[in-house]
Tab-separated table of C-alpha atoms in Angstrom:
chain	number	residue	atom	x	y	z
A	1	MET	CA	-100.676	17.599	5.624
A	2	LYS	CA	-104.751	18.391	5.538
A	3	LYS	CA	-106.107	21.749	7.220
A	4	THR	CA	-110.052	22.012	7.992
A	5	SER	CA	-110.956	25.745	9.259
A	6	THR	CA	-114.024	25.803	11.383
A	7	ARG	CA	-115.537	28.020	14.788
A	8	LEU	CA	-116.649	27.250	17.842
A	9	ALA	CA	-120.133	27.803	19.394
A	10	ASP	CA	-118.912	30.916	20.532
A	11	GLY	CA	-116.828	32.365	16.965
A	12	ARG	CA	-113.326	31.525	17.823
A	13	GLU	CA	-111.995	29.801	14.464
A	14	LEU	CA	-110.617	25.977	15.077
A	15	ILE	CA	-107.935	24.972	12.400
A	16	TYR	CA	-107.227	20.703	12.149
A	17	TYR	CA	-104.135	19.579	10.907
A	18	ASP	CA	-103.950	16.633	10.135
A	19	SER	CA	-102.180	13.862	8.606
A	20	ARG	CA	-104.153	12.066	6.046
A	21	ASP	CA	-105.712	13.644	3.158
A	22	ASP	CA	-109.073	12.331	3.484
A	23	THR	CA	-109.796	13.357	6.922
A	24	VAL	CA	-113.056	14.653	7.538
A	25	ARG	CA	-113.865	16.938	10.210
A	26	GLY	CA	-117.628	18.060	10.300
A	27	ALA	CA	-117.847	18.160	14.301
A	28	VAL	CA	-120.178	20.614	15.889
A	29	ASP	CA	-119.347	22.761	18.768
A	30	ARG	CA	-122.305	22.186	21.313
A	31	ARG	CA	-121.231	23.566	24.585
A	32	PRO	CA	-123.945	26.559	25.407
A	33	LEU	CA	-121.373	29.202	24.916
A	34	ASP	CA	-121.779	33.400	24.512
A	35	ARG	CA	-119.322	35.599	22.126
A	36	THR	CA	-115.913	36.160	23.306
A	37	VAL	CA	-115.793	39.066	25.923
A	38	THR	CA	-111.970	39.894	26.139
A	39	THR	CA	-110.371	43.761	28.139
A	40	SER	CA	-107.449	43.165	26.987
A	41	GLU	CA	-105.534	46.638	26.020
A	42	VAL	CA	-101.804	47.208	25.572
A	43	ARG	CA	-100.197	50.375	27.458
A	44	ARG	CA	-96.377	51.662	26.697
A	45	ASP	CA	-94.488	52.408	29.520
A	46	PRO	CA	-92.382	55.590	28.709
A	47	LEU	CA	-89.385	55.047	30.829
A	48	LEU	CA	-88.658	51.611	29.833
A	49	GLY	CA	-90.098	51.957	26.189
A	50	ASP	CA	-91.431	48.265	25.845
A	51	ALA	CA	-95.345	47.481	26.324
A	52	VAL	CA	-97.201	46.046	29.044
A	53	ALA	CA	-100.832	43.957	27.896
A	54	ILE	CA	-103.343	44.305	30.578
A	55	ALA	CA	-105.543	41.506	30.437
A	56	SER	CA	-108.050	41.177	33.524
A	57	HIS	CA	-110.688	38.765	32.229
A	58	ARG	CA	-107.596	36.258	31.781
A	59	GLN	CA	-108.430	35.848	35.940
A	60	GLY	CA	-111.296	33.650	35.109
A	61	ARG	CA	-109.038	31.083	33.173
A	62	ILE	CA	-109.225	26.987	33.659
A	63	TYR	CA	-107.302	26.235	36.167
A	64	HIS	CA	-105.516	22.611	36.713
A	65	PRO	CA	-108.717	20.726	35.924
A	66	PRO	CA	-108.920	17.429	36.541
A	67	ALA	CA	-107.754	14.441	33.742
A	68	ASP	CA	-111.477	13.716	33.167
A	69	GLU	CA	-111.967	17.657	32.149
A	70	CYS	CA	-109.318	18.811	30.144
A	71	PRO	CA	-110.407	21.520	27.289
A	72	LEU	CA	-107.903	20.271	25.194
A	73	CYS	CA	-108.668	16.249	24.845
A	74	PRO	CA	-110.929	15.464	21.838
A	75	SER	CA	-114.704	15.606	23.178
A	76	GLU	CA	-116.224	12.607	23.616
A	77	GLY	CA	-119.775	11.826	24.414
A	78	ASP	CA	-121.127	14.178	26.848
A	79	ARG	CA	-117.857	15.477	27.814
A	80	LEU	CA	-116.875	19.053	26.006
A	81	SER	CA	-114.367	20.007	25.611
A	82	GLU	CA	-112.346	23.351	23.006
A	83	ILE	CA	-112.026	19.905	20.257
A	84	PRO	CA	-114.974	19.563	19.189
A	85	ASP	CA	-113.938	16.249	17.101
A	86	SER	CA	-113.608	12.116	18.736
A	87	SER	CA	-109.951	13.064	18.282
A	88	TYR	CA	-107.088	14.574	16.363
A	89	ASP	CA	-103.368	14.577	14.650
A	90	VAL	CA	-102.822	19.198	15.272
A	91	ALA	CA	-105.192	21.126	16.361
A	92	VAL	CA	-105.028	25.381	16.869
A	93	PHE	CA	-107.821	27.913	18.314
A	94	GLU	CA	-108.057	31.227	19.068
A	95	ASN	CA	-107.454	31.263	23.134
A	96	ARG	CA	-110.718	31.841	25.085
A	97	PHE	CA	-108.978	34.017	27.560
A	98	PRO	CA	-106.196	35.855	24.791
A	99	SER	CA	-103.793	38.552	25.938
A	100	LEU	CA	-103.555	39.907	23.497
A	101	ALA	CA	-106.803	40.034	20.674
A	102	GLY	CA	-108.738	42.082	18.396
A	103	ASP	CA	-106.638	46.023	17.226
A	104	SER	CA	-103.791	44.096	20.473
A	105	GLY	CA	-103.160	41.274	18.571
A	106	ARG	CA	-104.235	37.353	18.577
A	107	CYS	CA	-103.510	34.866	20.726
A	108	GLU	CA	-103.928	30.782	20.309
A	109	VAL	CA	-103.195	27.626	21.086
A	110	VAL	CA	-101.479	24.335	19.845
A	111	CYS	CA	-102.426	21.540	21.004
A	112	PHE	CA	-99.527	19.094	20.262
A	113	THR	CA	-101.419	15.637	20.210
A	114	SER	CA	-104.732	13.771	21.068
A	115	ASN	CA	-103.164	11.709	23.512
A	116	HIS	CA	-103.272	13.920	26.888
A	117	ASP	CA	-100.398	12.637	29.443
A	118	ALA	CA	-98.172	12.479	26.519
A	119	SER	CA	-95.337	15.456	26.673
A	120	PHE	CA	-93.896	17.092	23.136
A	121	ALA	CA	-90.690	14.527	23.644
A	122	ASP	CA	-93.254	11.156	23.432
A	123	LEU	CA	-94.588	12.941	19.664
A	124	THR	CA	-93.070	10.478	16.497
A	125	GLU	CA	-90.551	12.604	13.866
A	126	GLU	CA	-94.409	12.208	12.010
A	127	GLN	CA	-96.246	14.121	14.161
A	128	ALA	CA	-93.407	16.609	15.235
A	129	ALA	CA	-92.952	17.443	11.668
A	130	LEU	CA	-96.867	18.242	11.590
A	131	VAL	CA	-96.436	20.081	14.270
A	132	LEU	CA	-93.754	22.342	12.839
A	133	ASP	CA	-96.071	22.690	9.807
A	134	ALA	CA	-98.627	23.868	11.613
A	135	TRP	CA	-96.285	26.405	13.348
A	136	THR	CA	-95.090	27.656	9.867
A	137	ASP	CA	-98.955	27.836	8.586
A	138	ARG	CA	-100.228	30.273	11.944
A	139	THR	CA	-97.100	32.812	11.502
A	140	ALA	CA	-97.691	32.999	7.318
A	141	GLU	CA	-101.879	33.397	8.046
A	142	LEU	CA	-100.889	35.700	11.536
A	143	SER	CA	-98.305	37.712	9.470
A	144	HIS	CA	-100.921	38.823	7.033
A	145	LEU	CA	-103.456	39.967	9.998
A	146	PRO	CA	-103.376	44.121	9.875
A	147	SER	CA	-102.598	44.321	13.727
A	148	VAL	CA	-99.805	42.364	13.620
A	149	GLU	CA	-96.140	42.947	13.230
A	150	GLN	CA	-94.094	40.110	15.250
A	151	VAL	CA	-95.539	36.165	15.649
A	152	PHE	CA	-94.289	34.181	18.674
A	153	CYS	CA	-94.511	30.460	18.653
A	154	PHE	CA	-94.090	28.535	22.939
A	155	GLU	CA	-94.144	26.145	24.717
A	156	ASN	CA	-94.393	26.039	28.179
A	157	ARG	CA	-94.313	22.864	29.614
A	158	GLY	CA	-94.348	22.051	33.258
A	159	ALA	CA	-95.771	23.493	37.115
A	160	GLU	CA	-92.998	25.489	38.173
A	161	ILE	CA	-93.372	27.289	34.587
A	162	GLY	CA	-97.051	28.502	35.798
A	163	VAL	CA	-99.153	25.735	32.839
A	164	THR	CA	-102.683	25.060	34.251
A	165	LEU	CA	-103.250	22.708	32.001
A	166	GLY	CA	-101.627	19.569	31.732
A	167	HIS	CA	-102.096	18.438	27.643
A	168	PRO	CA	-99.580	19.024	25.714
A	169	HIS	CA	-99.620	21.892	23.638
A	170	GLY	CA	-98.184	25.399	22.946
A	171	GLN	CA	-99.613	28.877	22.458
A	172	ILE	CA	-98.710	31.279	19.508
A	173	TYR	CA	-98.622	34.871	20.095
A	174	ALA	CA	-99.052	37.583	17.290
A	175	TYR	CA	-98.067	41.111	18.936
A	176	PRO	CA	-98.958	44.239	17.441
A	177	PHE	CA	-95.486	44.995	18.082
A	178	THR	CA	-91.978	44.115	17.770
A	179	THR	CA	-90.919	43.023	21.267
A	180	PRO	CA	-88.707	44.047	23.243
A	181	ARG	CA	-86.134	41.533	23.936
A	182	THR	CA	-86.654	41.638	19.551
A	183	ALA	CA	-85.721	45.317	19.203
A	184	LEU	CA	-82.712	44.416	21.474
A	185	MET	CA	-81.424	41.637	18.700
A	186	LEU	CA	-81.928	44.550	16.430
A	187	ARG	CA	-79.949	46.870	17.446
A	188	SER	CA	-77.640	44.327	18.255
A	189	LEU	CA	-77.627	43.151	14.705
A	190	ALA	CA	-77.462	47.452	13.501
A	191	ALA	CA	-74.594	48.502	15.695
A	192	HIS	CA	-72.390	45.458	13.798
A	193	LYS	CA	-73.534	45.570	10.914
A	194	GLU	CA	-72.519	49.281	10.824
A	195	ALA	CA	-68.933	48.415	12.865
A	196	THR	CA	-67.868	45.703	10.864
A	197	GLY	CA	-68.613	47.155	7.333
A	198	GLY	CA	-71.956	44.172	6.927
A	199	GLU	CA	-70.775	41.521	8.756
A	200	ASN	CA	-74.028	39.592	9.982
A	201	LEU	CA	-73.839	38.972	14.181
A	202	PHE	CA	-76.296	36.062	13.835
A	203	ASP	CA	-73.641	34.823	11.195
A	204	ALA	CA	-70.350	35.916	13.729
A	205	VAL	CA	-72.076	34.078	16.600
A	206	LEU	CA	-72.937	30.951	15.331
A	207	GLU	CA	-69.598	30.941	13.662
A	208	ARG	CA	-67.747	31.456	17.130
A	209	GLU	CA	-70.115	29.347	18.566
A	210	LEU	CA	-68.925	26.187	15.964
A	211	ALA	CA	-65.535	26.896	17.055
A	212	ASP	CA	-65.640	26.267	21.208
A	213	GLU	CA	-67.074	23.955	23.326
A	214	ARG	CA	-70.549	24.729	23.741
A	215	VAL	CA	-71.886	23.013	21.048
A	216	VAL	CA	-74.032	19.991	21.827
A	217	LEU	CA	-75.385	18.377	18.547
A	218	GLU	CA	-74.950	19.727	14.738
A	219	THR	CA	-76.064	17.943	11.900
A	220	GLU	CA	-76.675	18.681	8.427
A	221	HIS	CA	-78.642	21.126	8.579
A	222	TRP	CA	-79.056	22.673	12.599
A	223	VAL	CA	-77.077	23.510	15.098
A	224	ALA	CA	-77.275	23.573	18.786
A	225	PHE	CA	-75.660	25.421	21.380
A	226	VAL	CA	-75.247	26.348	25.372
A	227	PRO	CA	-74.334	29.769	24.170
A	228	TYR	CA	-71.813	31.986	26.181
A	229	SER	CA	-73.484	33.998	27.983
A	230	ALA	CA	-76.286	31.732	29.108
A	231	HIS	CA	-79.281	33.217	31.327
A	232	TRP	CA	-79.999	29.886	31.981
A	233	PRO	CA	-78.806	26.975	34.275
A	234	TYR	CA	-79.405	24.712	30.901
A	235	GLU	CA	-80.190	27.041	27.801
A	236	VAL	CA	-79.704	25.264	24.212
A	237	HIS	CA	-79.711	27.446	21.214
A	238	LEU	CA	-80.652	25.838	18.062
A	239	TYR	CA	-80.351	27.656	14.660
A	240	PRO	CA	-80.721	26.292	10.972
A	241	ARG	CA	-77.003	26.664	9.825
A	242	HIS	CA	-78.686	28.624	6.668
A	243	ARG	CA	-79.744	32.141	8.091
A	244	VAL	CA	-83.757	32.635	7.694
A	245	PRO	CA	-85.968	35.262	9.008
A	246	ASP	CA	-88.395	32.605	10.088
A	247	LEU	CA	-90.544	29.548	9.633
A	248	LEU	CA	-91.154	29.903	6.237
A	249	GLY	CA	-87.790	30.629	5.127
A	250	LEU	CA	-86.759	27.156	6.423
A	251	ASP	CA	-85.375	24.444	3.308
A	252	GLU	CA	-87.284	21.124	2.405
A	253	GLY	CA	-83.849	19.506	3.976
A	254	ALA	CA	-83.653	21.663	7.341
A	255	ARG	CA	-87.997	21.316	7.580
A	256	THR	CA	-86.900	17.615	7.543
A	257	GLU	CA	-84.355	17.030	10.022
A	258	PHE	CA	-85.658	19.357	12.633
A	259	PRO	CA	-87.945	16.183	13.756
A	260	GLN	CA	-85.316	14.526	14.688
A	261	VAL	CA	-82.593	16.933	15.953
A	262	TYR	CA	-85.535	19.176	18.481
A	263	LEU	CA	-86.774	15.775	20.004
A	264	GLU	CA	-83.277	14.532	20.791
A	265	LEU	CA	-82.702	17.681	22.522
A	266	LEU	CA	-85.994	17.864	24.735
A	267	ARG	CA	-85.590	13.956	25.261
A	268	ARG	CA	-82.035	15.349	26.586
A	269	PHE	CA	-83.538	17.971	28.681
A	270	ASP	CA	-84.882	14.872	30.642
A	271	ARG	CA	-82.202	13.259	31.468
A	272	ILE	CA	-79.981	15.838	32.648
A	273	PHE	CA	-81.215	15.445	36.266
A	274	GLY	CA	-80.846	11.886	36.238
A	275	GLU	CA	-83.112	9.043	37.155
A	276	GLY	CA	-86.295	9.181	38.976
A	277	GLU	CA	-86.561	13.331	38.475
A	278	PRO	CA	-90.320	14.460	37.627
A	279	PRO	CA	-90.551	15.456	34.283
A	280	THR	CA	-87.378	18.927	33.374
A	281	PRO	CA	-89.664	22.650	33.266
A	282	TYR	CA	-88.786	23.914	30.623
A	283	ILE	CA	-89.896	27.198	27.665
A	284	SER	CA	-89.407	26.781	24.534
A	285	ALA	CA	-89.154	29.736	22.220
A	286	TRP	CA	-89.300	30.667	18.638
A	287	HIS	CA	-87.643	34.050	17.740
A	288	GLN	CA	-88.551	35.361	14.339
A	289	ALA	CA	-88.478	38.587	11.833
A	290	PRO	CA	-90.714	41.093	12.749
A	291	PHE	CA	-93.359	40.877	9.846
A	292	GLY	CA	-93.339	45.072	10.090
A	293	THR	CA	-91.011	47.578	9.240
A	294	LEU	CA	-86.999	48.380	10.143
A	295	GLU	CA	-86.673	51.061	9.947
A	296	GLU	CA	-85.792	52.302	13.303
A	297	PHE	CA	-83.212	49.845	13.195
A	298	ASP	CA	-81.081	51.716	10.502
A	299	GLY	CA	-79.625	49.238	7.720
A	300	VAL	CA	-81.546	46.458	8.893
A	301	VAL	CA	-83.525	43.736	7.209
A	302	ARG	CA	-85.301	41.458	7.461
A	303	GLU	CA	-83.106	38.918	5.657
A	304	ASP	CA	-80.573	39.420	8.542
A	305	PHE	CA	-82.184	38.143	11.583
A	306	ALA	CA	-81.450	35.035	12.321
A	307	LEU	CA	-84.122	32.301	12.544
A	308	HIS	CA	-83.106	30.068	15.961
A	309	LEU	CA	-84.905	28.703	18.993
A	310	GLU	CA	-84.270	29.053	22.621
A	311	LEU	CA	-84.903	26.011	24.711
A	312	PHE	CA	-84.112	26.988	28.650
A	313	THR	CA	-85.157	25.029	31.884
A	314	ILE	CA	-85.593	27.359	35.235
A	315	ARG	CA	-84.449	24.063	36.790
A	316	ARG	CA	-80.443	24.176	38.382
A	317	THR	CA	-80.242	21.891	40.131
A	318	SER	CA	-82.026	18.221	41.878
A	319	GLY	CA	-85.213	19.947	42.984
A	320	LYS	CA	-84.003	23.527	43.174
A	321	LEU	CA	-85.128	26.455	40.925
A	322	LYS	CA	-83.629	29.447	40.039
A	323	PHE	CA	-85.566	32.206	40.699
A	324	LEU	CA	-85.470	35.865	39.302
A	325	ALA	CA	-84.506	37.621	42.443
A	326	GLY	CA	-83.678	41.125	43.409
A	327	SER	CA	-81.199	41.296	40.317
A	328	GLU	CA	-82.650	39.504	37.895
A	329	SER	CA	-86.381	41.162	38.114
A	330	GLY	CA	-84.801	44.999	39.096
A	331	MET	CA	-82.007	45.477	36.976
A	332	ASN	CA	-82.515	42.733	34.479
A	333	VAL	CA	-78.767	40.818	35.152
A	334	PHE	CA	-79.063	37.801	35.215
A	335	ILE	CA	-76.710	35.592	37.287
A	336	ASN	CA	-76.158	31.849	36.521
A	337	ASP	CA	-74.859	29.193	38.590
A	338	VAL	CA	-74.448	27.129	36.112
A	339	PRO	CA	-71.006	27.491	33.353
A	340	PRO	CA	-72.169	27.391	29.986
A	341	GLU	CA	-69.674	24.644	29.368
A	342	THR	CA	-70.730	22.332	31.885
A	343	ALA	CA	-74.139	22.824	30.285
A	344	ALA	CA	-72.913	21.995	27.879
A	345	GLN	CA	-71.343	18.916	29.040
A	346	ARG	CA	-74.117	17.663	31.079
A	347	LEU	CA	-75.989	17.271	27.295
A	348	ARG	CA	-73.626	15.912	25.824
A	349	GLU	CA	-73.412	12.721	28.251
A	350	VAL	CA	-76.900	12.480	28.466
A	351	ALA	CA	-77.446	11.738	24.576
A	352	SER	CA	-79.622	8.502	23.448
A	353	SER	CA	-77.826	5.334	23.111
């Protein structure tokens, strides 16, 4: 992998990740852009103890542009985009309309491929491996910023999810705090460790799932399963067999095998609802240990946390979506219409031949 860092016309960082070491990236951003001005602010909720990012500048972000005006495609002739070069393998740049910025963190866009009409599932294993390298490198780099405590790599896919750009891409949020979802995991981890005299909760969960009927696929280095208490109609958790706290901890075997496993999961997701159905909308989310102090979680250290990926769709059946209504949005109590065992069976049935 070759990494080339440059700057866009408004001063934002752009990084190219290339498979070939002899690739030269010298294109200059020719757009007449003013310096980016953001109004991001993190506010704490005194009752819930969580945080809300206030980012009014995002109201003006680009919304469903036609394909020939896509800002994530390479620049070509007089059509200038966020990517000045005429081609790229993987590109990462600071979001022009970030939810978090400055002392409130950082937001980046990850372009998986220059092919506008592709999806992550269409990538080759080599391309998917390069994306994994980019996620890992950005996790390492962002963890060193003084304002960053946790790094979150994710992909929103599909208009139903709220995606405003059709080009295959994901995002990276670098938070200045430990996110509420992770904090809940850490509290459960601490409580279980104390109650069992030191047993790791993530290890116990993985052992339980391996012994049950919800495993979707397993390889030498990875296990994918529908969790016992799945929140979403079709939800898969992907764990490395060897517990590590973040992407940087993956060994060579796990890194080599990941593209094959992940691409297979994504392709199965597109087959859940049968032939002729539109692509399955999904969210794919990497959960990594925070880089900040864990003192508030008694007895827990970073190495206790287990890196894992959660992949889920809001589509519950053909033509119908799972909406977060009263119980889910008002009380955070999910109601799942699809039994996890049924979802796991379906995901096994649609395996590649």
